C-alpha atoms as a PDB file:
ATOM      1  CA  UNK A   1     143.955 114.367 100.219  1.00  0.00           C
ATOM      2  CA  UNK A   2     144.368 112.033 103.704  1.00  0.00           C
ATOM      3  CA  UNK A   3     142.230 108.818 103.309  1.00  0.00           C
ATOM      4  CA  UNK A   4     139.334 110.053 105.490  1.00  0.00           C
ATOM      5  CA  UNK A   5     138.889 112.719 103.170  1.00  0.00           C
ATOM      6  CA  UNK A   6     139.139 110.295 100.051  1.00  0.00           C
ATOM      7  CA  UNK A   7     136.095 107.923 101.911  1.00  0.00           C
ATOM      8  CA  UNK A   8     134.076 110.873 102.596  1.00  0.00           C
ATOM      9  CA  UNK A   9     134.070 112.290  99.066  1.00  0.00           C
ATOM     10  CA  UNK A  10     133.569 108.211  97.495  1.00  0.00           C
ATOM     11  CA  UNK A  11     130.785 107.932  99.976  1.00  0.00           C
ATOM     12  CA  UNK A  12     129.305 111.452  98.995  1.00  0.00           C
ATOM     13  CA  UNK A  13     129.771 110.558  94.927  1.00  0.00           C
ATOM     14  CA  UNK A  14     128.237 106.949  95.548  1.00  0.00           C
ATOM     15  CA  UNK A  15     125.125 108.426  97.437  1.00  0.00           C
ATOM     16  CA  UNK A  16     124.311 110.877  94.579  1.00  0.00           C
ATOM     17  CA  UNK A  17     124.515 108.134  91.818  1.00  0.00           C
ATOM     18  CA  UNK A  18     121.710 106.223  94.159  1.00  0.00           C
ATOM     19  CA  UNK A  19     119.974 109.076  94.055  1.00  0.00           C
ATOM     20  CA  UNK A  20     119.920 109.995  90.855  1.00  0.00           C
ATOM     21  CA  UNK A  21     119.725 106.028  90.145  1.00  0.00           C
ATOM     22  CA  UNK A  22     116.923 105.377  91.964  1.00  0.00           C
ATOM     23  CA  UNK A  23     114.783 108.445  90.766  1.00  0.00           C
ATOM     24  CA  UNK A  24     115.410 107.036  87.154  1.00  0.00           C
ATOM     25  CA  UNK A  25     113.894 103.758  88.760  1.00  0.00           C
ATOM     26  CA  UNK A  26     110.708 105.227  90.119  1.00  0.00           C
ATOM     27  CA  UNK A  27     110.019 107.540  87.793  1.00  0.00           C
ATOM     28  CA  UNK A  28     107.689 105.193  84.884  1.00  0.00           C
ATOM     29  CA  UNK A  29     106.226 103.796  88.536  1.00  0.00           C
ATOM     30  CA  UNK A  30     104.529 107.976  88.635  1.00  0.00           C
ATOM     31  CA  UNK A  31     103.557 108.461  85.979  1.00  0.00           C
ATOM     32  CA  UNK A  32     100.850 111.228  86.229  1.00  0.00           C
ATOM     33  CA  UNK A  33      97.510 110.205  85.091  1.00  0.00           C
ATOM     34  CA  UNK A  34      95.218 112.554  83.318  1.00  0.00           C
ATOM     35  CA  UNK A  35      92.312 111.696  85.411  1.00  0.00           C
ATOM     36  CA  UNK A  36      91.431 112.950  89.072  1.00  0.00           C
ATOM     37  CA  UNK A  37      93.544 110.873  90.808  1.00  0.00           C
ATOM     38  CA  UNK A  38      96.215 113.156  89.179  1.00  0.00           C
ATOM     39  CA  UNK A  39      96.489 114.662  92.631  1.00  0.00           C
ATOM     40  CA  UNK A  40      97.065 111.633  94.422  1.00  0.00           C
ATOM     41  CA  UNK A  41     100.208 110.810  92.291  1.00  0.00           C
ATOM     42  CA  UNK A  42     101.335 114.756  92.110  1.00  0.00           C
ATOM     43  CA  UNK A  43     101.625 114.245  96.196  1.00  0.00           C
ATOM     44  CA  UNK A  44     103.832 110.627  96.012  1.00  0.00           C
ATOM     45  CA  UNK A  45     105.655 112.683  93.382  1.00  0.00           C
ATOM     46  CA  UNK A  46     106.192 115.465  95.897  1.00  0.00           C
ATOM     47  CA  UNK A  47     107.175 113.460  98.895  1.00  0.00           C
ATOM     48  CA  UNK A  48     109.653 111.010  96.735  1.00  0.00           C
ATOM     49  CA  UNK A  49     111.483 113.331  94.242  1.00  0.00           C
ATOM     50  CA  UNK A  50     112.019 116.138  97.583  1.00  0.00           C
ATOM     51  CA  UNK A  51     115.966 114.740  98.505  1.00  0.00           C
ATOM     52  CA  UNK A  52     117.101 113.725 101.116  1.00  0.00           C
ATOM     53  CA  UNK A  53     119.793 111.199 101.980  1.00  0.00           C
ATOM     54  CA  UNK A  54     118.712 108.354 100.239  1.00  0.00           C
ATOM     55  CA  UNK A  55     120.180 106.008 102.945  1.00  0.00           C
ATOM     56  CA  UNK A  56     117.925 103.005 102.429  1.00  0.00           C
ATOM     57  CA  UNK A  57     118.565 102.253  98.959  1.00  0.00           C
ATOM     58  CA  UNK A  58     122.582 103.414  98.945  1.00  0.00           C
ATOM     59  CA  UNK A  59     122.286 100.021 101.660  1.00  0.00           C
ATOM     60  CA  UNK A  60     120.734  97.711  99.533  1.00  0.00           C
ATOM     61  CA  UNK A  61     123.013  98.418  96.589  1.00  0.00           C
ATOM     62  CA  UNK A  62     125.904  98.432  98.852  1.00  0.00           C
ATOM     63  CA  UNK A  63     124.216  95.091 100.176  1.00  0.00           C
ATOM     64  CA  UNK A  64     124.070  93.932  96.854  1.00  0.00           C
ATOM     65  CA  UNK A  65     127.176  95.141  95.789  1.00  0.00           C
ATOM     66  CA  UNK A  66     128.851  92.245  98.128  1.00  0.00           C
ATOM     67  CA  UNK A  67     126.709  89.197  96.678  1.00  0.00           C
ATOM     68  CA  UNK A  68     127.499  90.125  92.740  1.00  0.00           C
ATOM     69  CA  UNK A  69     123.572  91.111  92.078  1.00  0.00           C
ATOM     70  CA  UNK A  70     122.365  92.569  89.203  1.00  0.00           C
ATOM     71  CA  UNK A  71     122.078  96.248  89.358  1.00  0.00           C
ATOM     72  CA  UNK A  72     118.554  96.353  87.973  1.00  0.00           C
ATOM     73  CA  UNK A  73     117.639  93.981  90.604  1.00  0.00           C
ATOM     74  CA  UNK A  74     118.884  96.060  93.586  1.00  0.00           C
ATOM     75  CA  UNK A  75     117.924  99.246  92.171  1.00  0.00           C
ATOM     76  CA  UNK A  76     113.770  98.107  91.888  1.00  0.00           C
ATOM     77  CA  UNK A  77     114.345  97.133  95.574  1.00  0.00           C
ATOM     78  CA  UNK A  78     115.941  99.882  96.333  1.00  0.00           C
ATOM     79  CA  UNK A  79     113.426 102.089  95.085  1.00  0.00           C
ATOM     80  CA  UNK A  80     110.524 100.099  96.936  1.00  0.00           C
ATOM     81  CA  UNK A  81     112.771 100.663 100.005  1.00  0.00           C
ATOM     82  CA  UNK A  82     112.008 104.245  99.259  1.00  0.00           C
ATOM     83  CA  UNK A  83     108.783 104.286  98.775  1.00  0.00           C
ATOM     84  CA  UNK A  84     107.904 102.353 102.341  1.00  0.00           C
ATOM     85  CA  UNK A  85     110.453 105.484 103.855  1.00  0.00           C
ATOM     86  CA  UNK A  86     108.642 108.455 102.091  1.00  0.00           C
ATOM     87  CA  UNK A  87     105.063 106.881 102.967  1.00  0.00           C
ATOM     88  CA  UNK A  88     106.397 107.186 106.772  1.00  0.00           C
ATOM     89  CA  UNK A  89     108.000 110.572 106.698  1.00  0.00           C
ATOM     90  CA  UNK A  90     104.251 111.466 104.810  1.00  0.00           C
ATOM     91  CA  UNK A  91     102.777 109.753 107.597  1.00  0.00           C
ATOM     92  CA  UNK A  92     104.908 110.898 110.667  1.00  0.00           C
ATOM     93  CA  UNK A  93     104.364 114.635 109.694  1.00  0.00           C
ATOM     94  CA  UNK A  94     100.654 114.592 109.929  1.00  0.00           C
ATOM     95  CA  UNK A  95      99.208 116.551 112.917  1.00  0.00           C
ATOM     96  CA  UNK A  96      98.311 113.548 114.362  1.00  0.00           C
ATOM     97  CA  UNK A  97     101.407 112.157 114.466  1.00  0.00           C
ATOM     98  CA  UNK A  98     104.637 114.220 114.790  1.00  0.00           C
ATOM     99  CA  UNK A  99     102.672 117.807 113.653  1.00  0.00           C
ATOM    100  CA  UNK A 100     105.563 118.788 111.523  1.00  0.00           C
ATOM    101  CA  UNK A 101     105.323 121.678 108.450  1.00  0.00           C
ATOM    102  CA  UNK A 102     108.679 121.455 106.970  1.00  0.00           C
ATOM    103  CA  UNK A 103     110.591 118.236 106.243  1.00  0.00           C
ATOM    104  CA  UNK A 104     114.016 118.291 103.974  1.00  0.00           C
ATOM    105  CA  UNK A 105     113.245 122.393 104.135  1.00  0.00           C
ATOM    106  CA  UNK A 106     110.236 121.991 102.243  1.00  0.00           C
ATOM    107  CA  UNK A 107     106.680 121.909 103.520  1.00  0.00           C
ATOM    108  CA  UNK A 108     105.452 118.761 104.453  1.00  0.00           C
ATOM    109  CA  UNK A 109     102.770 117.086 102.213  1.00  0.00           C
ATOM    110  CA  UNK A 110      99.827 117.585 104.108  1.00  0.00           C
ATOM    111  CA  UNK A 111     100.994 121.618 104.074  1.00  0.00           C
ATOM    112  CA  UNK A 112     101.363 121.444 100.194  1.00  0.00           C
ATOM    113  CA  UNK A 113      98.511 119.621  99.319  1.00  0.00           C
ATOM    114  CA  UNK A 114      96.147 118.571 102.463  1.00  0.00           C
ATOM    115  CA  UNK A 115      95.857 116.111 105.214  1.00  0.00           C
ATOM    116  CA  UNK A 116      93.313 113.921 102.955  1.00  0.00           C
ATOM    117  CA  UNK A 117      96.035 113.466 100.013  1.00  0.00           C
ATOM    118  CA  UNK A 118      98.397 113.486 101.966  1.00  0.00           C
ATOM    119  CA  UNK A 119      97.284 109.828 103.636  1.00  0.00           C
ATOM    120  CA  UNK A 120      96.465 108.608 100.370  1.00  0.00           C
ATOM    121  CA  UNK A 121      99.685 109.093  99.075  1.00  0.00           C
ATOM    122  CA  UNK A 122     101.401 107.849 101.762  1.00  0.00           C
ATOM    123  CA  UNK A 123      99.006 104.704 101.335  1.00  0.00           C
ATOM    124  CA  UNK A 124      99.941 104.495  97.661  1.00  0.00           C
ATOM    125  CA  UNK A 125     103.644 104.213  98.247  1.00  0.00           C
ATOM    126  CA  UNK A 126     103.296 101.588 100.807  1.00  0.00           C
ATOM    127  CA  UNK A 127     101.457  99.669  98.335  1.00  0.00           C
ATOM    128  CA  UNK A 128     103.669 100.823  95.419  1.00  0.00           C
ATOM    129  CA  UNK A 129     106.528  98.899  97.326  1.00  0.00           C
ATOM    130  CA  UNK A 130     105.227  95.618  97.417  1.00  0.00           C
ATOM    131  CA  UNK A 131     103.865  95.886  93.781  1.00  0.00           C
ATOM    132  CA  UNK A 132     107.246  96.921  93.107  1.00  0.00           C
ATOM    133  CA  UNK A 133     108.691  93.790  94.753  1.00  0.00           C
ATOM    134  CA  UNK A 134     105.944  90.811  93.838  1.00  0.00           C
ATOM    135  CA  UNK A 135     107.250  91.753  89.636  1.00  0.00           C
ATOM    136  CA  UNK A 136     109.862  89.304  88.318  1.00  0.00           C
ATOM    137  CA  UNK A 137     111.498  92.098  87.207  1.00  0.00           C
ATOM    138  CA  UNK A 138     112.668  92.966  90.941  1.00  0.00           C
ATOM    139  CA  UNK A 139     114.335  88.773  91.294  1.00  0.00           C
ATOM    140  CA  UNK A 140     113.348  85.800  88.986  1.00  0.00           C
ATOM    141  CA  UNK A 141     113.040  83.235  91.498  1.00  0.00           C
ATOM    142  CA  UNK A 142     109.727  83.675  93.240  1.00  0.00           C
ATOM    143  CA  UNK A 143     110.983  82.503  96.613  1.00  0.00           C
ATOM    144  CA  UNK A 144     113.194  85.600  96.711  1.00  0.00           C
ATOM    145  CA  UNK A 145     110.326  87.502  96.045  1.00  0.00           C
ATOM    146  CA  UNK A 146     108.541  86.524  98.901  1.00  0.00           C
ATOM    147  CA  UNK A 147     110.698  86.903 101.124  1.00  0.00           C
ATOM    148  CA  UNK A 148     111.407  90.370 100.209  1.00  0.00           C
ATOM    149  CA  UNK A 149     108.458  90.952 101.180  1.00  0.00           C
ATOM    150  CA  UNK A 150     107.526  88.852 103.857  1.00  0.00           C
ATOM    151  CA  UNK A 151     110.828  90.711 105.258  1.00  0.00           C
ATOM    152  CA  UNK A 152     109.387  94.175 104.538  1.00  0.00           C
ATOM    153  CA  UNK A 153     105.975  93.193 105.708  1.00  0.00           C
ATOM    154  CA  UNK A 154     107.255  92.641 108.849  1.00  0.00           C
ATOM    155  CA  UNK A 155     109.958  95.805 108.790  1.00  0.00           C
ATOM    156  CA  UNK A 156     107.135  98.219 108.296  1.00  0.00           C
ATOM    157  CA  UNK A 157     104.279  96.947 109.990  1.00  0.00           C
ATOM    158  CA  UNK A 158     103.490  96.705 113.744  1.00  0.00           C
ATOM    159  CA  UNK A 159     106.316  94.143 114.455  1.00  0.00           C
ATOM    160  CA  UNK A 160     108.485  97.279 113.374  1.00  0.00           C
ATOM    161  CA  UNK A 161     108.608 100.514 112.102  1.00  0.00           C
ATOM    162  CA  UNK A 162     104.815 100.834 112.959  1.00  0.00           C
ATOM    163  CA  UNK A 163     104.944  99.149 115.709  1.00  0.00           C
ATOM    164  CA  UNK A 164     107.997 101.920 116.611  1.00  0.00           C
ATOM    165  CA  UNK A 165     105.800 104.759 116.093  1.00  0.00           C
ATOM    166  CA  UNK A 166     102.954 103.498 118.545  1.00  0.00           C
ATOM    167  CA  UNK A 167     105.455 103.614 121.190  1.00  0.00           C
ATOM    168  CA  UNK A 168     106.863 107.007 120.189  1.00  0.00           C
ATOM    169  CA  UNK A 169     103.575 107.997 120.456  1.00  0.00           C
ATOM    170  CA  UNK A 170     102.056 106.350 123.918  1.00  0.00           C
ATOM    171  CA  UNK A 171     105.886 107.628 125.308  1.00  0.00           C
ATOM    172  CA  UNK A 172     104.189 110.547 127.195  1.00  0.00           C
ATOM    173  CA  UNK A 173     102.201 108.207 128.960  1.00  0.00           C
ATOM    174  CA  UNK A 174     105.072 105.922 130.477  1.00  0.00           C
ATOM    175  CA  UNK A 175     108.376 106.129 131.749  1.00  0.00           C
ATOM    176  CA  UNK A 176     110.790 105.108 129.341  1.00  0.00           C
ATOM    177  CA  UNK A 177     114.410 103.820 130.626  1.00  0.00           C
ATOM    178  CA  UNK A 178     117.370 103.167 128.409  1.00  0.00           C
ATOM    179  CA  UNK A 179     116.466  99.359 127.653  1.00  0.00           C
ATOM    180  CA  UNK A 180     113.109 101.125 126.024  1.00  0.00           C
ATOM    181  CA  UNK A 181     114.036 103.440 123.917  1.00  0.00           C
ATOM    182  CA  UNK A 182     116.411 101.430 122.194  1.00  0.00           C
ATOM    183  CA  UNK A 183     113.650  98.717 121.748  1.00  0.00           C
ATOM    184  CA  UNK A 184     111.584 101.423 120.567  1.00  0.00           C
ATOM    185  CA  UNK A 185     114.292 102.733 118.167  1.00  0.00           C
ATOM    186  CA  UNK A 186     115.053  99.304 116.706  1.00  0.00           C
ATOM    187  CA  UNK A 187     111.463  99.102 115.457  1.00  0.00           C
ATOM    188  CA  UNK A 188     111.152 102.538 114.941  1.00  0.00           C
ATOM    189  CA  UNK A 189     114.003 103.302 112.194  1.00  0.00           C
ATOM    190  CA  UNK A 190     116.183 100.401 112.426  1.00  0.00           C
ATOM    191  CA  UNK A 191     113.670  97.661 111.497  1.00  0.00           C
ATOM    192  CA  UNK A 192     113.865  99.089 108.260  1.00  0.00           C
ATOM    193  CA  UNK A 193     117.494 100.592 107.967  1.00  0.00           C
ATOM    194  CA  UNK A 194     118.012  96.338 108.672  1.00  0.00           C
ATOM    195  CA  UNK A 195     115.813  95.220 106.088  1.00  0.00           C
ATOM    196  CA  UNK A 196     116.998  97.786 103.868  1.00  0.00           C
ATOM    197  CA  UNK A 197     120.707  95.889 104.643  1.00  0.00           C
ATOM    198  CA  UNK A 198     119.550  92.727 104.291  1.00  0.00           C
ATOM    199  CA  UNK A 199     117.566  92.736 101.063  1.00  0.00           C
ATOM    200  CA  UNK A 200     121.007  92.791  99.135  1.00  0.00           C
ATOM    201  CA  UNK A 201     122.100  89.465 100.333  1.00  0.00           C
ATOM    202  CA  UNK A 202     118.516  88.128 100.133  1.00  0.00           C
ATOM    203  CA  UNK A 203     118.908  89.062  96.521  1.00  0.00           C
ATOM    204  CA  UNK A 204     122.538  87.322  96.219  1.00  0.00           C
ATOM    205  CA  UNK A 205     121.030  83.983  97.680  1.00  0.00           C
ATOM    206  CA  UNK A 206     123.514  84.796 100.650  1.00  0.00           C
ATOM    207  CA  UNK A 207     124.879  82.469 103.402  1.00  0.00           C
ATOM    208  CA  UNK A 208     123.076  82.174 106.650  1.00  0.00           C
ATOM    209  CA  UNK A 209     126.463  83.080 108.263  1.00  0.00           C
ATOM    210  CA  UNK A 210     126.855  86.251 105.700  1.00  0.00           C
ATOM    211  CA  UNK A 211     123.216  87.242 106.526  1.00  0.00           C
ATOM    212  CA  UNK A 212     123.841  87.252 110.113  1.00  0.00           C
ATOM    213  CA  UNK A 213     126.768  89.255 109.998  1.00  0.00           C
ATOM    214  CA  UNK A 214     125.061  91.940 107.981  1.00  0.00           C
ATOM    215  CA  UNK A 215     122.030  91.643 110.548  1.00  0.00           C
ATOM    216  CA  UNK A 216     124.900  92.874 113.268  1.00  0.00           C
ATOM    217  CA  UNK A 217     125.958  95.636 111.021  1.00  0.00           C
ATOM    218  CA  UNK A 218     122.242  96.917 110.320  1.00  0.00           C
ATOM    219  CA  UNK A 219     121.328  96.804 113.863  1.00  0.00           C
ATOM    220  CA  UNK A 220     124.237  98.722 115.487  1.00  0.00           C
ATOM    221  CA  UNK A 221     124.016 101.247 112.335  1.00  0.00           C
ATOM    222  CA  UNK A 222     120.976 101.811 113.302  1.00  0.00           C
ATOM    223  CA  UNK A 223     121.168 102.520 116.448  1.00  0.00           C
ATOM    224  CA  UNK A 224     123.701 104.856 115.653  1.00  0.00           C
ATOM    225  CA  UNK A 225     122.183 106.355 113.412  1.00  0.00           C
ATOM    226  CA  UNK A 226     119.061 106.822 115.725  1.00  0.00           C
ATOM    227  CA  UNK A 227     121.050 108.303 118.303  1.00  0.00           C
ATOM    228  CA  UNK A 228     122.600 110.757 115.818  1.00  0.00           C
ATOM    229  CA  UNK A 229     119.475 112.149 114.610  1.00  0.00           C
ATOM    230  CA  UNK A 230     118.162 112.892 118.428  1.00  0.00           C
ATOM    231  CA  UNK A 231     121.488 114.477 118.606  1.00  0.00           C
ATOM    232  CA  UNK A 232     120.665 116.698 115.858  1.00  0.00           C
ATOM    233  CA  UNK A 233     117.217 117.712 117.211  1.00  0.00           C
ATOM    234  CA  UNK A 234     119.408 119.130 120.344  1.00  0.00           C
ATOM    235  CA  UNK A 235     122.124 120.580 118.711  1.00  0.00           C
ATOM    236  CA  UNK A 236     121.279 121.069 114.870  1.00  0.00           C
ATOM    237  CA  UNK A 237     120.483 124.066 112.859  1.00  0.00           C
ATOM    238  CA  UNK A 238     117.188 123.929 111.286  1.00  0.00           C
ATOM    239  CA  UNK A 239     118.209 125.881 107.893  1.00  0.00           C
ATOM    240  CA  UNK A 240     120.769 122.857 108.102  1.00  0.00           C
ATOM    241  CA  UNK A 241     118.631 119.680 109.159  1.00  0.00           C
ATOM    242  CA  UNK A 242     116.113 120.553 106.893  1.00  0.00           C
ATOM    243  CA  UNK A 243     113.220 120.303 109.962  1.00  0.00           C
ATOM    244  CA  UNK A 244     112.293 121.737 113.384  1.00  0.00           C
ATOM    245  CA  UNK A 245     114.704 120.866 115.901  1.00  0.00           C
ATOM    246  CA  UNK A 246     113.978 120.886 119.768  1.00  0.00           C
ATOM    247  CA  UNK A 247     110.642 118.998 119.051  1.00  0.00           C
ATOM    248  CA  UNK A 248     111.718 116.284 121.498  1.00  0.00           C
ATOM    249  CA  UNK A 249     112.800 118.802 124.649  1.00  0.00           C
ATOM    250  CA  UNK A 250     109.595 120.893 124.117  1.00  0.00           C
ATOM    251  CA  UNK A 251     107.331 117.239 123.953  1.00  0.00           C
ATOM    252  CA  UNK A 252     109.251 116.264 127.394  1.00  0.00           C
ATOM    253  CA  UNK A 253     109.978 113.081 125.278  1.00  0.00           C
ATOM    254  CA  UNK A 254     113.030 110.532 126.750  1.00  0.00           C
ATOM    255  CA  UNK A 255     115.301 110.072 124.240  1.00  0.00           C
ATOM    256  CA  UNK A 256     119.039 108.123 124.787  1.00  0.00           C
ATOM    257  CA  UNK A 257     120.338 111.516 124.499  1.00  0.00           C
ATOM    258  CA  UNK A 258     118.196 113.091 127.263  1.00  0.00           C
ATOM    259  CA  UNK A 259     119.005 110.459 129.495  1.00  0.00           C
ATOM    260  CA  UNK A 260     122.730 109.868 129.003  1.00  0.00           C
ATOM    261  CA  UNK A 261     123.639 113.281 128.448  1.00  0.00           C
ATOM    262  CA  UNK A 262     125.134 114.906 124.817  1.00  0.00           C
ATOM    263  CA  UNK A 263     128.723 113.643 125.500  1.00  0.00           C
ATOM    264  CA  UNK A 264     127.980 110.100 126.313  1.00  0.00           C
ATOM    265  CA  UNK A 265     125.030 109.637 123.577  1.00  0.00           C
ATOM    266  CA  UNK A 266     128.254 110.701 121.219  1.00  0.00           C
ATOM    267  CA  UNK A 267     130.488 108.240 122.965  1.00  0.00           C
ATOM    268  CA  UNK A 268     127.726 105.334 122.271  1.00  0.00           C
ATOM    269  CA  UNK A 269     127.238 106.407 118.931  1.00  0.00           C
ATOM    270  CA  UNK A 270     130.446 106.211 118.213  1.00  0.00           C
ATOM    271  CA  UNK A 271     130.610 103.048 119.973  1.00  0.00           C
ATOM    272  CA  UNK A 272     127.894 101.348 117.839  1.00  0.00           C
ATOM    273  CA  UNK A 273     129.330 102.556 114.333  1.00  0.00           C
ATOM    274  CA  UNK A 274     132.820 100.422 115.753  1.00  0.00           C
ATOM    275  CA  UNK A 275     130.615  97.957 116.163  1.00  0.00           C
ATOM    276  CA  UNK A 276     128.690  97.979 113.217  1.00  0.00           C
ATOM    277  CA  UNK A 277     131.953  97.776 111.288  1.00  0.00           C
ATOM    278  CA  UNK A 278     133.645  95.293 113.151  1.00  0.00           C
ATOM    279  CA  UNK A 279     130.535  92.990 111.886  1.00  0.00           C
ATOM    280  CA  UNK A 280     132.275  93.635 108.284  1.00  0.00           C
ATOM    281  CA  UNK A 281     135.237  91.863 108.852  1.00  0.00           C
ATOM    282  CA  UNK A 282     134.545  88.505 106.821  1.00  0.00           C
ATOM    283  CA  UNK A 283     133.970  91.215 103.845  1.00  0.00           C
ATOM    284  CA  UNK A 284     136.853  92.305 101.249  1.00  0.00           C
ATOM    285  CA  UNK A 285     136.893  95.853 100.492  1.00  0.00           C
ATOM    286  CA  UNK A 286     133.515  95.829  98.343  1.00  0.00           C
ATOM    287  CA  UNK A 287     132.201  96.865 102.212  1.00  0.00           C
ATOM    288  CA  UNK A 288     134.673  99.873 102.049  1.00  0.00           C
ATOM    289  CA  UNK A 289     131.294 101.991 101.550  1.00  0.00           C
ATOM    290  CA  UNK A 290     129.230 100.614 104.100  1.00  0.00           C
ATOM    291  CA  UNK A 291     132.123 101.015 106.281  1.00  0.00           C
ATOM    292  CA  UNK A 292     132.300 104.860 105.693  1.00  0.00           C
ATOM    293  CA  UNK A 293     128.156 104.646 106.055  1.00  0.00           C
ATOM    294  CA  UNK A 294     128.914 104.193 109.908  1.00  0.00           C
ATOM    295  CA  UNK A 295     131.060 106.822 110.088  1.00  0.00           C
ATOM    296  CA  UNK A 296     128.548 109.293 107.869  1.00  0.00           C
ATOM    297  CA  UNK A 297     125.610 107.848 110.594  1.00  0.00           C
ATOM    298  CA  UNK A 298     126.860 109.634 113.303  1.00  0.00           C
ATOM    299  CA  UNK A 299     128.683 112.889 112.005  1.00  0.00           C
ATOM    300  CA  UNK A 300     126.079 113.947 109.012  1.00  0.00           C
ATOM    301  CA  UNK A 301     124.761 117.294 109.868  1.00  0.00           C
ATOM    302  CA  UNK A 302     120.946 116.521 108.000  1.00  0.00           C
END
């Protein structure tokens, strides 16, 4: 087995147990009450405990991983990571957003349940997160705590991934050039790919110098990972990606891929995952997995 095979399969192993790991987190956080608001709680259920990648949290415990935290630590942040993630993919699929029925090959929320639950529980997750975070479970010094989520405050709201989403959605309305999209892409999904990053070292009481080069890190990976996924929506199989593809081309929307072309989106993808790991360099190999997460950013097929 060559080494690239060998990171590929610890990556793939190391995502799982996140998975699995952070499901075990959430889990006495949903409880399903016997009351009405059952519903509510059956749809956060839905939307959490449906896959996916688990991206966010495998980068805080990677994050964390590098600082010596405590695993019980990083997992609760991890989870609330999650829960900000699955309120936005509840959020983004609603027909007034993105109008999407199938996310992760499953129908969306608002398709299993209905556009009314489907807000709520996208509202209870958000607020599930910071709950999640404010408990001295999550850190015992209460200056950590705030700024986990003064940091997520501003990684979810309209400074970011909120903000991000506006912009996605006005984009019909203005011409978007290259400088643009990746502002709106930063806000959009990096904002919280980075906070997701740098919540491990905020846990480890990092150095300003070690926080800045995991800021690098986050920010190219994002962008990478960004471009990836509108690569995907060309080229990807649904059955595969788990979604409609083509969305973007049918919407007329500017993406990085529709202006630079397939080949040279590839090229800067692969540029920015270089980048991203060249930021790593001050690290020993405890970064060997957020290493290979640069290379998974831009050739994952989902």
């Amino acid at each position: 087995m060559n080494a690239e095979m060998t990171e590929n399969q610890a990556l793939k192993n190391a995502m799982a147990a996140t998975s699995q790991a952070v499901e075990r987190t959430i889990e006495p956080f949903l409880a399903v009450p016997s009351g009405p608001e059952a519903r509510v709680v059956e749809a956060m259920r839905y939307a959490f405990f449906s896959g996916g990648k688990r991206l966010r949290p495998f980068l805080v415990l990677a994050s964390a991983d590098l600082f010596g935290v405590d695993k019980k630590q990083a997992l609760r942040v991890a989870a609330a990571v999650e829960c900000v993630h699955c309120y936005s993919l509840i959020h983004d699929d609603l027909p007034a957003m993105d109008d999407d029925d199938v996310r992760r090959g499953k129908p969306t929320v608002h398709k299993a349940f209905d556009e009314a639950t489907a807000i709520l529980a996208g509202d209870a997750l958000m607020t599930l997160a910071f709950e999640i975070l404010s408990n001295e479970h999550s850190h015992p010094d209460p200056n950590v705590r705030l700024r986990l989520i003064q940091e997520l405050a501003k990684a979810s709201g309209h400074h970011g991934m909120v903000g991000g989403q506006m912009i996605d959605l006005t984009a019909d309305e203005h011409a978007l050039g290259e400088a643009d999209i990746h502002r709106l892409q930063q806000m959009k999904t990096g904002a919280l790919i980075s906070y997701a990053t740098e919540a491990g070292a905020i846990l480890g009481h990092a150095s300003s110098q070690a926080i800045s080069s995991i800021q690098g890190y986050a920010r190219d990976l994002g962008l990478a990972f960004q471009i990836a996924d509108d690569l995907l929506d060309v080229e990807g199989d649904a059955s595969e990606v788990g979604k409609a593809t083509g969305k973007d081309a049918d919407a007329g929307k500017a993406t990085l891929v529709s202006i630079m072309g397939v080949d040279r989106a590839r090229n800067q993808a692969a540029i920015l995952a270089d980048q991203a790991i060249e930021h790593l360099s001050s690290f020993d190999d405890k970064a060997a997995l957020l290493r290979a997460v640069a290379h998974f950013a831009i050739f994952r097929r989902t």
